[in-house]
Amino acid sequence: MNGLRQWLPAWIPPRGKREAIATGLWWDAIRTSAEIGYQVLGILRPQIRCTPGAVIADLEGREPHLYFLVRRSTADHWSAPGSRALGKGWFVVVPSPSHTAPPGPYWAVPPCPDEPLLTSPRFLLLAFHLVGMERQSSRTPRQQPLAWKAQMPRSEHHRLPATHSAEDTSGADEAPRDHVFILNLRHALHMINGEWIPDVLVALAEGPKQYTGLLGTIREKTHEDGWSETRHLYLQESVLNRTLRRLEREELIERHREPTFPYRARYQLTSAADELLTALTPLAEWPKQHADLVNRARQAGLKGQ
């Protein structure tokens, strides 16, 4: 126990005690119902290959909850069905490290020195979306709304850039949500539309990298995608340079020059790029669930070249 106590961070209370800890200071928390939370835990490790961090369960009261601990600032951009992100201004009751069963709040997944303390927000978001899709598919067709529409405001109109004449006062500068969805979808697709842009973003998601390290990481992970016979399998430095300049111009990466000689450049994702990758994670699961369809489309594309 003494060894465990030495490893544990200061915010975990000592044996036999529990304390209300402010979120947003050491970590944020993702709160969900116990039912959904245990479904998420059942997906994280076996399906997504993600080891969950510490998880707190509070099954007392009218609404039993699970709390997934995630890195700070996750609450600023979190959006997943069946959950609520707790950032600054909230408190979570944290049990002592040995309290792993009721009564009171306890560790559903206790902190362990050999496991991550916090859960990856990107993989946690994916797990929530997969659980949401499973719950959605269990409904009858009459009950089942279009998933993307179900997550949009029902009656809200969004203002778009005006494209009508000055004489037109019929409110044409406001478009219904379907129009806005199409517009924003095109914006998102533009930001990742580039042969090597996904490779660069995913490589930098592992952490900041110098130019040579980034180039080597991408070259090691590049595989034929099967969509085009002209797909370059070897990233040229000139192509990487152009891709980095575009990503820097569009504020998805930052370039920092190291202050000591030799003056190498170091690249890292911006917070917006990290949010973009998080939002794209559920999308990347779609081809896995429709593998036959994707393969047929890929073969049809090659035949049409």
mmCIF file of C-alpha atoms in Angstrom:
data_model
loop_
_atom_site.group_PDB
_atom_site.id
_atom_site.type_symbol
_atom_site.label_atom_id
_atom_site.label_comp_id
_atom_site.label_asym_id
_atom_site.label_seq_id
_atom_site.Cartn_x
_atom_site.Cartn_y
_atom_site.Cartn_z
ATOM 1 C CA MET A 1 0.000 0.000 0.000
ATOM 2 C CA ASN A 2 2.859 2.397 0.752
ATOM 3 C CA GLY A 3 4.278 1.847 -2.731
ATOM 4 C CA LEU A 4 0.899 2.560 -4.280
ATOM 5 C CA ARG A 5 0.489 5.677 -2.148
ATOM 6 C CA GLN A 6 3.857 6.988 -3.327
ATOM 7 C CA TRP A 7 2.838 6.527 -6.958
ATOM 8 C CA LEU A 8 -0.623 8.083 -6.663
ATOM 9 C CA PRO A 9 -1.103 11.770 -7.487
ATOM 10 C CA ALA A 10 -1.822 14.244 -4.711
ATOM 11 C CA TRP A 11 -5.513 14.645 -5.562
ATOM 12 C CA ILE A 12 -6.393 11.051 -4.612
ATOM 13 C CA PRO A 13 -7.410 11.044 -0.923
ATOM 14 C CA PRO A 14 -5.782 8.741 1.631
ATOM 15 C CA ARG A 15 -7.185 5.384 2.708
ATOM 16 C CA GLY A 16 -10.684 5.498 4.197
ATOM 17 C CA LYS A 17 -11.482 8.999 2.966
ATOM 18 C CA ARG A 18 -13.120 10.629 -0.030
ATOM 19 C CA GLU A 19 -12.917 14.219 -1.211
ATOM 20 C CA ALA A 20 -14.751 16.464 -3.657
ATOM 21 C CA ILE A 21 -12.149 17.454 -6.252
ATOM 22 C CA ALA A 22 -12.636 20.386 -8.617
ATOM 23 C CA THR A 23 -12.674 19.387 -12.270
ATOM 24 C CA GLY A 24 -10.568 21.388 -14.692
ATOM 25 C CA LEU A 25 -7.647 21.565 -12.264
ATOM 26 C CA TRP A 26 -6.021 18.141 -12.590
ATOM 27 C CA TRP A 27 -8.371 16.660 -15.173
ATOM 28 C CA ASP A 28 -11.842 16.971 -16.676
ATOM 29 C CA ALA A 29 -14.525 14.324 -16.231
ATOM 30 C CA ILE A 30 -17.025 12.822 -18.667
ATOM 31 C CA ARG A 31 -20.219 11.938 -16.806
ATOM 32 C CA THR A 32 -22.651 9.386 -18.188
ATOM 33 C CA SER A 33 -25.308 7.019 -16.927
ATOM 34 C CA ALA A 34 -24.050 3.801 -15.393
ATOM 35 C CA GLU A 35 -25.804 1.812 -18.127
ATOM 36 C CA ILE A 36 -24.064 3.649 -20.958
ATOM 37 C CA GLY A 37 -20.818 3.905 -19.018
ATOM 38 C CA TYR A 38 -20.443 0.165 -18.593
ATOM 39 C CA GLN A 39 -21.295 -0.324 -22.272
ATOM 40 C CA VAL A 40 -18.505 2.119 -23.127
ATOM 41 C CA LEU A 41 -16.079 0.218 -20.899
ATOM 42 C CA GLY A 42 -17.095 -2.982 -22.658
ATOM 43 C CA ILE A 43 -16.077 -1.478 -26.009
ATOM 44 C CA LEU A 44 -12.914 0.449 -25.150
ATOM 45 C CA ARG A 45 -10.466 -2.382 -24.560
ATOM 46 C CA PRO A 46 -11.701 -5.287 -26.753
ATOM 47 C CA GLN A 47 -12.930 -3.344 -29.805
ATOM 48 C CA ILE A 48 -10.978 -0.080 -29.837
ATOM 49 C CA ARG A 49 -7.816 -1.493 -28.246
ATOM 50 C CA CYS A 50 -7.759 1.383 -25.770
ATOM 51 C CA THR A 51 -6.837 0.828 -22.146
ATOM 52 C CA PRO A 52 -9.232 2.951 -20.077
ATOM 53 C CA GLY A 53 -7.919 5.232 -17.394
ATOM 54 C CA ALA A 54 -9.395 5.548 -13.924
ATOM 55 C CA VAL A 55 -13.208 5.564 -13.777
ATOM 56 C CA ILE A 56 -15.353 6.516 -10.776
ATOM 57 C CA ALA A 57 -18.793 4.970 -10.191
ATOM 58 C CA ASP A 58 -21.525 6.574 -8.096
ATOM 59 C CA LEU A 59 -24.537 4.259 -8.167
ATOM 60 C CA GLU A 60 -26.481 5.866 -5.332
ATOM 61 C CA GLY A 61 -29.338 8.267 -5.898
ATOM 62 C CA ARG A 62 -31.957 8.436 -8.635
ATOM 63 C CA GLU A 63 -29.436 8.493 -11.486
ATOM 64 C CA PRO A 64 -26.395 6.215 -11.128
ATOM 65 C CA HIS A 65 -23.383 7.672 -12.952
ATOM 66 C CA LEU A 66 -19.905 6.808 -14.151
ATOM 67 C CA TYR A 67 -17.163 9.424 -14.429
ATOM 68 C CA PHE A 68 -14.349 8.944 -16.948
ATOM 69 C CA LEU A 69 -11.300 11.047 -16.103
ATOM 70 C CA VAL A 70 -9.761 12.756 -19.144
ATOM 71 C CA ARG A 71 -7.144 15.436 -19.725
ATOM 72 C CA ARG A 72 -7.879 19.058 -18.926
ATOM 73 C CA SER A 73 -9.725 21.212 -21.495
ATOM 74 C CA THR A 74 -11.483 18.184 -23.001
ATOM 75 C CA ALA A 75 -14.778 19.656 -21.783
ATOM 76 C CA ASP A 76 -14.240 22.720 -23.981
ATOM 77 C CA HIS A 77 -14.954 20.758 -27.158
ATOM 78 C CA TRP A 78 -16.589 17.518 -26.017
ATOM 79 C CA SER A 79 -19.710 16.368 -27.860
ATOM 80 C CA ALA A 80 -20.857 12.777 -27.476
ATOM 81 C CA PRO A 81 -24.338 11.306 -27.128
ATOM 82 C CA GLY A 82 -25.406 10.264 -23.663
ATOM 83 C CA SER A 83 -22.689 12.154 -21.808
ATOM 84 C CA ARG A 84 -21.831 15.471 -20.219
ATOM 85 C CA ALA A 85 -18.364 16.966 -19.945
ATOM 86 C CA LEU A 86 -17.424 18.515 -16.606
ATOM 87 C CA GLY A 87 -14.762 21.191 -16.822
ATOM 88 C CA LYS A 88 -14.074 24.163 -14.588
ATOM 89 C CA GLY A 89 -16.806 24.873 -12.059
ATOM 90 C CA TRP A 90 -17.746 21.268 -11.253
ATOM 91 C CA PHE A 91 -16.722 18.830 -8.540
ATOM 92 C CA VAL A 92 -16.404 15.047 -8.534
ATOM 93 C CA VAL A 93 -16.224 12.991 -5.349
ATOM 94 C CA VAL A 94 -13.020 10.945 -5.517
ATOM 95 C CA PRO A 95 -12.725 7.820 -3.329
ATOM 96 C CA SER A 96 -9.592 6.483 -1.696
ATOM 97 C CA PRO A 97 -7.515 4.152 -3.908
ATOM 98 C CA SER A 98 -8.658 0.995 -2.113
ATOM 99 C CA HIS A 99 -12.383 1.786 -2.296
ATOM 100 C CA THR A 100 -13.503 -0.375 -5.232
ATOM 101 C CA ALA A 101 -17.076 -1.264 -4.219
ATOM 102 C CA PRO A 102 -20.159 0.444 -2.738
ATOM 103 C CA PRO A 103 -21.308 2.085 -0.562
ATOM 104 C CA GLY A 104 -20.640 5.581 -1.825
ATOM 105 C CA PRO A 105 -18.556 6.550 -4.849
ATOM 106 C CA TYR A 106 -15.959 3.920 -5.718
ATOM 107 C CA TRP A 107 -13.464 3.074 -8.436
ATOM 108 C CA ALA A 108 -15.073 1.132 -11.288
ATOM 109 C CA VAL A 109 -11.588 1.147 -12.815
ATOM 110 C CA PRO A 110 -9.070 1.869 -10.042
ATOM 111 C CA PRO A 111 -5.846 3.804 -10.648
ATOM 112 C CA CYS A 112 -2.936 1.504 -11.381
ATOM 113 C CA PRO A 113 0.774 2.314 -11.829
ATOM 114 C CA ASP A 114 0.953 0.078 -14.916
ATOM 115 C CA GLU A 115 -2.042 1.663 -16.676
ATOM 116 C CA PRO A 116 -2.826 5.201 -17.882
ATOM 117 C CA LEU A 117 -4.469 7.387 -15.270
ATOM 118 C CA LEU A 118 -6.607 9.248 -17.821
ATOM 119 C CA THR A 119 -8.613 7.867 -20.736
ATOM 120 C CA SER A 120 -7.825 9.052 -24.266
ATOM 121 C CA PRO A 121 -10.582 11.550 -25.224
ATOM 122 C CA ARG A 122 -10.389 10.512 -28.872
ATOM 123 C CA PHE A 123 -10.957 6.816 -28.183
ATOM 124 C CA LEU A 124 -13.521 7.563 -25.491
ATOM 125 C CA LEU A 125 -15.493 9.683 -27.957
ATOM 126 C CA LEU A 126 -15.392 6.841 -30.460
ATOM 127 C CA ALA A 127 -16.669 4.397 -27.833
ATOM 128 C CA PHE A 128 -19.576 6.698 -26.973
ATOM 129 C CA HIS A 129 -20.511 6.993 -30.629
ATOM 130 C CA LEU A 130 -20.351 3.222 -31.130
ATOM 131 C CA VAL A 131 -22.561 2.676 -28.098
ATOM 132 C CA GLY A 132 -24.940 5.322 -29.421
ATOM 133 C CA MET A 133 -25.111 3.575 -32.787
ATOM 134 C CA GLU A 134 -25.815 0.228 -31.126
ATOM 135 C CA ARG A 135 -28.582 1.729 -29.019
ATOM 136 C CA GLN A 136 -29.967 3.524 -32.065
ATOM 137 C CA SER A 137 -30.054 0.337 -34.141
ATOM 138 C CA SER A 138 -31.968 -1.466 -31.399
ATOM 139 C CA ARG A 139 -34.937 0.865 -31.882
ATOM 140 C CA THR A 140 -37.743 0.098 -34.282
ATOM 141 C CA PRO A 141 -37.549 1.839 -37.687
ATOM 142 C CA ARG A 142 -40.438 4.114 -36.739
ATOM 143 C CA GLN A 143 -38.622 5.309 -33.641
ATOM 144 C CA GLN A 144 -35.270 5.689 -35.339
ATOM 145 C CA PRO A 145 -34.370 9.230 -36.499
ATOM 146 C CA LEU A 146 -31.515 10.027 -38.825
ATOM 147 C CA ALA A 147 -28.520 10.055 -36.499
ATOM 148 C CA TRP A 148 -26.966 13.244 -37.849
ATOM 149 C CA LYS A 149 -30.262 15.126 -37.663
ATOM 150 C CA ALA A 150 -30.926 13.877 -34.151
ATOM 151 C CA GLN A 151 -27.819 15.747 -32.968
ATOM 152 C CA MET A 152 -28.828 19.075 -34.555
ATOM 153 C CA PRO A 153 -31.103 21.777 -33.058
ATOM 154 C CA ARG A 154 -34.734 21.149 -33.990
ATOM 155 C CA SER A 155 -35.949 24.657 -34.748
ATOM 156 C CA GLU A 156 -32.827 26.755 -34.865
ATOM 157 C CA HIS A 157 -31.877 28.623 -38.038
ATOM 158 C CA HIS A 158 -28.301 29.693 -38.623
ATOM 159 C CA ARG A 159 -27.215 32.828 -40.387
ATOM 160 C CA LEU A 160 -25.194 32.285 -43.553
ATOM 161 C CA PRO A 161 -23.267 34.786 -45.674
ATOM 162 C CA ALA A 162 -25.782 36.777 -47.720
ATOM 163 C CA THR A 163 -25.901 35.853 -51.396
ATOM 164 C CA HIS A 164 -29.197 37.528 -52.360
ATOM 165 C CA SER A 165 -29.813 40.964 -53.809
ATOM 166 C CA ALA A 166 -30.353 44.056 -51.693
ATOM 167 C CA GLU A 167 -34.017 44.147 -52.719
ATOM 168 C CA ASP A 168 -34.657 40.665 -51.335
ATOM 169 C CA THR A 169 -35.993 41.020 -47.793
ATOM 170 C CA SER A 170 -37.672 37.614 -47.533
ATOM 171 C CA GLY A 171 -35.111 36.293 -45.034
ATOM 172 C CA ALA A 172 -33.041 34.439 -47.592
ATOM 173 C CA ASP A 173 -29.948 35.004 -45.464
ATOM 174 C CA GLU A 174 -31.232 32.412 -43.018
ATOM 175 C CA ALA A 175 -31.148 28.801 -44.077
ATOM 176 C CA PRO A 176 -32.609 25.708 -42.431
ATOM 177 C CA ARG A 177 -30.328 23.284 -40.682
ATOM 178 C CA ASP A 178 -30.013 20.914 -43.675
ATOM 179 C CA HIS A 179 -28.367 23.690 -45.689
ATOM 180 C CA VAL A 180 -26.056 24.538 -42.804
ATOM 181 C CA PHE A 181 -25.119 20.881 -42.355
ATOM 182 C CA ILE A 182 -24.119 20.631 -46.023
ATOM 183 C CA LEU A 183 -22.103 23.844 -45.836
ATOM 184 C CA ASN A 184 -20.264 22.855 -42.666
ATOM 185 C CA LEU A 185 -19.644 19.354 -44.000
ATOM 186 C CA ARG A 186 -17.974 20.871 -47.061
ATOM 187 C CA HIS A 187 -15.868 23.090 -44.811
ATOM 188 C CA ALA A 188 -14.699 20.059 -42.809
ATOM 189 C CA LEU A 189 -13.931 18.024 -45.931
ATOM 190 C CA HIS A 190 -11.875 20.883 -47.345
ATOM 191 C CA MET A 191 -9.696 20.989 -44.243
ATOM 192 C CA ILE A 192 -8.642 17.347 -44.703
ATOM 193 C CA ASN A 193 -8.678 17.296 -48.510
ATOM 194 C CA GLY A 194 -5.099 16.526 -49.402
ATOM 195 C CA GLU A 195 -3.217 13.330 -50.163
ATOM 196 C CA TRP A 196 -0.896 13.562 -47.174
ATOM 197 C CA ILE A 197 -2.902 15.754 -44.789
ATOM 198 C CA PRO A 198 -4.408 12.832 -42.807
ATOM 199 C CA ASP A 199 -0.939 11.256 -42.527
ATOM 200 C CA VAL A 200 0.575 14.443 -41.102
ATOM 201 C CA LEU A 201 -2.261 15.072 -38.642
ATOM 202 C CA VAL A 202 -2.245 11.514 -37.301
ATOM 203 C CA ALA A 203 1.554 11.467 -37.005
ATOM 204 C CA LEU A 204 1.516 14.708 -35.004
ATOM 205 C CA ALA A 205 -1.308 13.417 -32.813
ATOM 206 C CA GLU A 206 1.369 11.275 -31.160
ATOM 207 C CA GLY A 207 3.118 14.467 -30.040
ATOM 208 C CA PRO A 208 5.337 17.261 -31.419
ATOM 209 C CA LYS A 209 7.969 16.173 -33.919
ATOM 210 C CA GLN A 210 10.977 17.605 -35.668
ATOM 211 C CA TYR A 211 10.890 17.563 -39.439
ATOM 212 C CA THR A 212 13.012 14.445 -39.895
ATOM 213 C CA GLY A 213 11.076 12.534 -37.252
ATOM 214 C CA LEU A 214 7.777 13.505 -38.841
ATOM 215 C CA LEU A 215 8.970 12.462 -42.291
ATOM 216 C CA GLY A 216 10.214 9.112 -40.999
ATOM 217 C CA THR A 217 7.018 8.401 -39.052
ATOM 218 C CA ILE A 218 4.835 9.012 -42.103
ATOM 219 C CA ARG A 219 7.035 6.926 -44.388
ATOM 220 C CA GLU A 220 6.933 4.014 -41.961
ATOM 221 C CA LYS A 221 3.135 4.073 -41.719
ATOM 222 C CA THR A 222 2.250 4.668 -45.374
ATOM 223 C CA HIS A 223 0.394 1.829 -47.055
ATOM 224 C CA GLU A 224 -1.389 1.416 -50.368
ATOM 225 C CA ASP A 225 -4.987 2.508 -49.858
ATOM 226 C CA GLY A 226 -6.380 0.724 -52.898
ATOM 227 C CA TRP A 227 -8.248 3.720 -54.271
ATOM 228 C CA SER A 228 -5.802 4.880 -56.902
ATOM 229 C CA GLU A 229 -3.071 3.203 -58.908
ATOM 230 C CA THR A 230 -1.122 6.474 -58.772
ATOM 231 C CA ARG A 231 -1.121 6.727 -54.958
ATOM 232 C CA HIS A 232 2.385 7.730 -53.882
ATOM 233 C CA LEU A 233 3.787 5.256 -51.399
ATOM 234 C CA TYR A 234 6.907 7.273 -50.644
ATOM 235 C CA LEU A 235 6.482 10.786 -49.287
ATOM 236 C CA GLN A 236 8.851 13.212 -50.982
ATOM 237 C CA GLU A 237 10.325 16.041 -48.918
ATOM 238 C CA SER A 238 9.024 18.659 -51.364
ATOM 239 C CA VAL A 239 5.481 17.297 -50.962
ATOM 240 C CA LEU A 240 5.770 17.274 -47.177
ATOM 241 C CA ASN A 241 7.018 20.872 -47.268
ATOM 242 C CA ARG A 242 3.979 21.989 -49.276
ATOM 243 C CA THR A 243 1.635 20.069 -46.987
ATOM 244 C CA LEU A 244 3.169 21.585 -43.858
ATOM 245 C CA ARG A 245 2.937 25.097 -45.294
ATOM 246 C CA ARG A 246 -0.744 24.607 -46.075
ATOM 247 C CA LEU A 247 -1.538 23.164 -42.646
ATOM 248 C CA GLU A 248 0.340 26.008 -40.986
ATOM 249 C CA ARG A 249 -1.480 28.558 -43.149
ATOM 250 C CA GLU A 250 -4.836 27.015 -42.227
ATOM 251 C CA GLU A 251 -3.865 26.996 -38.509
ATOM 252 C CA LEU A 252 -3.968 23.240 -38.018
ATOM 253 C CA ILE A 253 -0.294 22.954 -37.067
ATOM 254 C CA GLU A 254 2.236 25.230 -35.411
ATOM 255 C CA ARG A 255 5.909 25.498 -36.299
ATOM 256 C CA HIS A 256 8.407 26.316 -33.574
ATOM 257 C CA ARG A 257 12.077 26.999 -34.188
ATOM 258 C CA GLU A 258 14.298 25.562 -31.494
ATOM 259 C CA PRO A 259 16.440 28.273 -29.849
ATOM 260 C CA THR A 260 19.723 26.360 -29.860
ATOM 261 C CA PHE A 261 21.998 25.361 -32.730
ATOM 262 C CA PRO A 262 21.279 23.516 -34.957
ATOM 263 C CA TYR A 263 18.061 25.516 -35.377
ATOM 264 C CA ARG A 264 15.633 22.728 -36.187
ATOM 265 C CA ALA A 265 11.898 23.215 -36.620
ATOM 266 C CA ARG A 266 9.423 21.378 -34.442
ATOM 267 C CA TYR A 267 5.807 20.869 -35.500
ATOM 268 C CA GLN A 268 2.756 20.238 -33.363
ATOM 269 C CA LEU A 269 -1.023 20.188 -33.726
ATOM 270 C CA THR A 270 -3.085 23.193 -32.737
ATOM 271 C CA SER A 271 -6.025 22.683 -30.390
ATOM 272 C CA ALA A 272 -8.340 23.080 -33.395
ATOM 273 C CA ALA A 273 -6.584 20.222 -35.202
ATOM 274 C CA ASP A 274 -6.869 18.027 -32.128
ATOM 275 C CA GLU A 275 -10.607 18.753 -32.021
ATOM 276 C CA LEU A 276 -10.834 17.975 -35.743
ATOM 277 C CA LEU A 277 -9.200 14.571 -35.269
ATOM 278 C CA THR A 278 -11.506 13.851 -32.353
ATOM 279 C CA ALA A 279 -14.528 14.706 -34.507
ATOM 280 C CA LEU A 280 -13.222 12.512 -37.341
ATOM 281 C CA THR A 281 -12.712 9.447 -35.153
ATOM 282 C CA PRO A 282 -16.323 8.173 -35.436
ATOM 283 C CA LEU A 283 -16.210 8.820 -39.195
ATOM 284 C CA ALA A 284 -13.159 6.578 -39.490
ATOM 285 C CA GLU A 285 -15.208 3.708 -38.032
ATOM 286 C CA TRP A 286 -17.818 3.884 -40.798
ATOM 287 C CA PRO A 287 -15.705 2.058 -43.435
ATOM 288 C CA LYS A 288 -15.095 -0.782 -40.978
ATOM 289 C CA GLN A 289 -18.824 -1.264 -40.509
ATOM 290 C CA HIS A 290 -19.461 -1.133 -44.278
ATOM 291 C CA ALA A 291 -16.327 -2.899 -45.484
ATOM 292 C CA ASP A 292 -18.062 -4.752 -48.334
ATOM 293 C CA LEU A 293 -19.631 -1.570 -49.673
ATOM 294 C CA VAL A 294 -16.317 0.293 -49.484
ATOM 295 C CA ASN A 295 -14.500 -2.520 -51.282
ATOM 296 C CA ARG A 296 -17.071 -2.554 -54.104
ATOM 297 C CA ALA A 297 -16.817 1.214 -54.474
ATOM 298 C CA ARG A 298 -13.029 1.007 -54.535
ATOM 299 C CA GLN A 299 -13.036 -1.674 -57.229
ATOM 300 C CA ALA A 300 -15.548 0.271 -59.299
ATOM 301 C CA GLY A 301 -13.354 3.348 -59.053
ATOM 302 C CA LEU A 302 -10.284 1.482 -60.268
ATOM 303 C CA LYS A 303 -12.191 0.010 -63.224
ATOM 304 C CA GLY A 304 -13.368 3.455 -64.224
ATOM 305 C CA GLN A 305 -9.851 4.917 -64.410
#
